[in-house]
């Protein structure tokens, strides 16, 4: 393809004139990997097609929501009939109640949920609620965990535990992040020290239990256990950000995975998004009744939204949640994902390329290392140039993975065995280039 016939390039140039960087969310710009972002025209099942009508096997699934694949008939039908009934009312609907009931049935740690429109909004509101409910200001987050772009959460670690974090974005005043403590993921010693120093002032500890925003890093069982114990001991709320992993790593989310490993385990609050909207703008947060009843209009914690619980989005989310509860869905999804990761591992091994991989349910990660990293700093030691060779090699062969080494991958119910085999074979060719 010459530059003059590349419609992705033409669209990117046009987009850059009217949208900062040509994109409405930074990672889409291919800045880390170089090259021209693909402008997507349409999608079906496990595939999407770009402006040049090039087909790709899609392993980002809109960063997780498209767990059924694109254009699932039951979801399309639900959305089409919802649209005919009206787009938005600014008044309550039965469908919101149904969706809330469905979520609570699937995730028993919550008694009530509130629906919002994005993961950012859900995480931001959850923190306000944690602060309102505890009457405390401080919060703990972990380096490499992403909880959306609310001001208080755009923070990286400061120079020491007694100091507070530094904003990772311009436009976030130091005063706004002064209550945010940023710790290393999976570091129990640091966690314990932080609770000794700040425990009585902590409103909450927010964590991605399986972190998908530093590729794929699990919280170790001892670490998660300690998070739970310390939150309980000091009266801070343990907030699970399950925006990415909820309904993705298992029907019951990452909390159901940890509940199998730690008897009686439950978070105090859960933040959800992505899969619950099935590709529409929808997210939620929930907790036990006593905490949720602190929310307006019952309580003193204010939170609102013109499009919250949108009738079309809730129809899409409900239809998605009903499909994923069909018998065998997660067994099949996990098996497919493991076929992919095992195949990738074998292909890398065959070429002597350092590689390791992990997955849970329909989410996976891989690293160009021999052992799985435990924290963000280790993830970020990945050789950028080698990752970019892998990314572009796959892209050229019609396989679309996340255009950044710190993002996870997603398999959907629509991926076929043939898609998985073709993806492994494409990766085998690229590993050959990396072995030289
Ligand atoms: C995607 C994501 C968010 C933010 O959700 P948006 O809908 O993009 O605002 C928050 N937390 C986690 C763990 C995420 O993966």
Coordinates of C-alpha atoms in Angstrom, one line a residue, residues 192-372:
X192 CA 2.2 -2.9 56.0
X193 CA 4.4 0.1 56.5
X194 CA 1.8 2.3 54.7
X195 CA -1.0 1.1 57.0
X196 CA 1.2 1.7 60.1
X197 CA 1.8 5.3 58.9
X198 CA -1.6 6.2 57.5
X199 CA -4.0 3.4 58.3
X200 CA -6.3 5.4 60.6
X201 CA -6.8 8.1 58.0
X202 CA -7.4 5.7 55.1
X203 CA -10.9 5.8 53.4
X204 CA -10.0 3.0 51.0
X205 CA -7.5 0.9 49.2
X206 CA -8.3 0.6 45.5
X207 CA -6.8 -2.2 43.5
X208 CA -7.1 -4.0 40.1
X209 CA -7.1 -7.5 41.6
X210 CA -5.7 -8.9 38.3
X211 CA -4.1 -5.8 36.8
X212 CA -4.8 -5.5 33.1
X213 CA -3.3 -2.0 32.7
X214 CA 0.2 -3.3 33.2
X215 CA -0.4 -6.1 30.7
X216 CA -1.4 -9.0 33.0
X217 CA -0.2 -9.1 36.6
X218 CA -2.0 -11.0 39.3
X219 CA -2.1 -9.8 42.9
X220 CA -0.4 -12.7 44.8
X221 CA -2.6 -14.6 47.2
X222 CA -0.6 -13.5 50.3
X223 CA -0.6 -9.9 49.1
X224 CA -4.4 -10.0 48.5
X225 CA -5.0 -11.6 51.9
X226 CA -2.9 -8.9 53.6
X227 CA -4.8 -6.1 51.8
X228 CA -8.1 -7.6 53.1
X229 CA -6.8 -8.1 56.7
X230 CA -5.3 -4.6 56.9
X231 CA -8.4 -2.9 55.5
X232 CA -10.5 -4.7 58.1
X233 CA -8.1 -4.0 60.9
X234 CA -7.9 -0.3 60.2
X235 CA -11.5 0.3 59.1
X236 CA -10.7 1.2 55.4
X237 CA -12.8 -0.1 52.5
X238 CA -11.2 -2.6 50.1
X239 CA -12.3 -1.4 46.7
X240 CA -12.0 -3.9 43.8
X241 CA -11.7 -2.1 40.5
X242 CA -13.2 -4.8 38.3
X243 CA -13.9 -2.6 35.3
X244 CA -11.7 -4.8 33.1
X245 CA -11.8 -8.1 34.9
X246 CA -15.4 -8.2 36.0
X247 CA -17.5 -10.7 34.0
X248 CA -14.3 -11.3 32.0
X249 CA -11.9 -13.5 34.0
X250 CA -14.9 -15.4 35.4
X251 CA -18.6 -14.7 35.5
X252 CA -18.2 -13.5 39.2
X253 CA -15.2 -11.5 38.4
X254 CA -11.7 -11.5 40.0
X255 CA -13.4 -11.6 43.4
X256 CA -14.8 -15.0 42.7
X257 CA -11.3 -16.2 41.6
X258 CA -9.8 -14.9 45.0
X259 CA -12.7 -16.3 47.0
X260 CA -11.7 -19.8 45.8
X261 CA -8.2 -19.2 47.1
X262 CA -8.9 -17.2 50.3
X263 CA -11.9 -18.7 52.2
X264 CA -14.6 -16.1 52.9
X265 CA -12.9 -13.5 50.8
X266 CA -14.9 -10.4 49.7
X267 CA -14.1 -6.8 48.8
X268 CA -16.1 -4.0 50.4
X269 CA -16.9 -2.2 47.2
X270 CA -16.8 -3.1 43.5
X271 CA -16.3 -0.9 40.5
X272 CA -17.5 -2.3 37.2
X273 CA -17.6 -1.3 33.5
X274 CA -16.6 -2.6 30.1
X275 CA -18.4 -6.0 29.8
X276 CA -21.5 -4.8 31.7
X277 CA -22.2 -2.4 28.9
X278 CA -21.5 -4.9 26.1
X279 CA -19.9 -2.1 24.1
X280 CA -22.2 0.7 25.2
X281 CA -21.3 3.5 27.7
X282 CA -22.3 1.8 31.0
X283 CA -20.5 1.3 34.3
X284 CA -21.4 0.8 37.9
X285 CA -20.2 0.7 41.5
X286 CA -21.7 -1.2 44.4
X287 CA -21.3 -2.2 48.0
X288 CA -23.2 -3.4 51.0
X289 CA -26.4 -1.6 51.8
X290 CA -25.1 0.5 54.8
X291 CA -22.4 2.0 52.5
X292 CA -24.6 2.5 49.4
X293 CA -27.3 4.1 51.5
X294 CA -24.9 7.0 52.1
X295 CA -25.5 8.0 48.5
X296 CA -27.9 10.8 47.4
X297 CA -30.9 11.0 47.5
X298 CA -30.8 8.8 50.7
X299 CA -27.5 10.1 52.1
X300 CA -25.0 12.9 52.0
X301 CA -22.7 11.7 49.2
X302 CA -23.7 13.4 46.0
X303 CA -23.5 11.7 42.6
X304 CA -25.6 12.0 39.5
X305 CA -25.7 11.7 35.7
X306 CA -28.0 12.8 32.9
X307 CA -27.4 9.6 30.9
X308 CA -26.9 7.2 33.9
X309 CA -28.8 4.0 33.4
X310 CA -29.4 4.9 29.8
X311 CA -32.2 2.7 28.3
X312 CA -30.2 1.7 25.2
X313 CA -27.0 1.0 27.1
X314 CA -28.8 -1.1 29.8
X315 CA -30.6 -3.1 27.1
X316 CA -27.1 -3.9 25.6
X317 CA -25.7 -4.7 29.0
X318 CA -28.6 -6.9 30.0
X319 CA -28.5 -8.9 26.8
X320 CA -24.8 -9.4 27.2
X321 CA -25.0 -10.5 30.8
X322 CA -27.7 -13.0 29.8
X323 CA -25.6 -14.6 27.1
X324 CA -22.5 -15.0 29.2
X325 CA -24.6 -16.9 31.9
X326 CA -25.4 -19.6 29.4
X327 CA -24.0 -23.0 30.5
X328 CA -20.4 -23.6 29.4
X329 CA -19.7 -20.1 28.2
X330 CA -16.7 -19.4 30.5
X331 CA -15.3 -22.9 30.3
X332 CA -15.3 -22.6 26.5
X333 CA -13.8 -19.0 26.6
X334 CA -11.1 -20.0 29.1
X335 CA -10.2 -23.1 27.0
X336 CA -9.9 -21.0 23.9
X337 CA -7.8 -18.4 25.6
X338 CA -5.5 -21.2 26.9
X339 CA -5.2 -22.7 23.5
X340 CA -4.0 -19.3 22.3
X341 CA -1.5 -18.7 25.1
X342 CA -0.1 -22.3 25.0
X343 CA 0.3 -22.0 21.2
X344 CA 2.1 -18.7 21.5
X345 CA 4.4 -20.1 24.2
X346 CA 5.2 -23.1 22.0
X347 CA 5.8 -20.9 19.0
X348 CA 8.2 -18.6 21.0
X349 CA 10.0 -21.6 22.5
X350 CA 10.5 -23.1 19.1
X351 CA 12.4 -20.0 18.0
X352 CA 14.2 -19.6 21.4
X353 CA 12.5 -16.3 22.0
X354 CA 12.2 -15.4 25.8
X355 CA 8.4 -15.4 26.4
X356 CA 5.9 -16.1 29.2
X357 CA 2.2 -15.8 29.4
X358 CA -0.7 -16.0 31.7
X359 CA -4.5 -15.9 31.4
X360 CA -7.7 -16.1 33.4
X361 CA -11.1 -16.7 31.7
X362 CA -11.1 -14.6 28.5
X363 CA -8.2 -12.3 29.4
X364 CA -4.5 -12.9 28.7
X365 CA -1.1 -11.3 28.8
X366 CA 2.3 -12.1 27.5
X367 CA 5.8 -10.8 28.1
X368 CA 9.1 -11.0 26.2
X369 CA 10.7 -12.3 29.5
X370 CA 11.3 -15.8 30.9
X371 CA 9.3 -15.2 34.1
X372 CA 6.1 -13.4 34.8

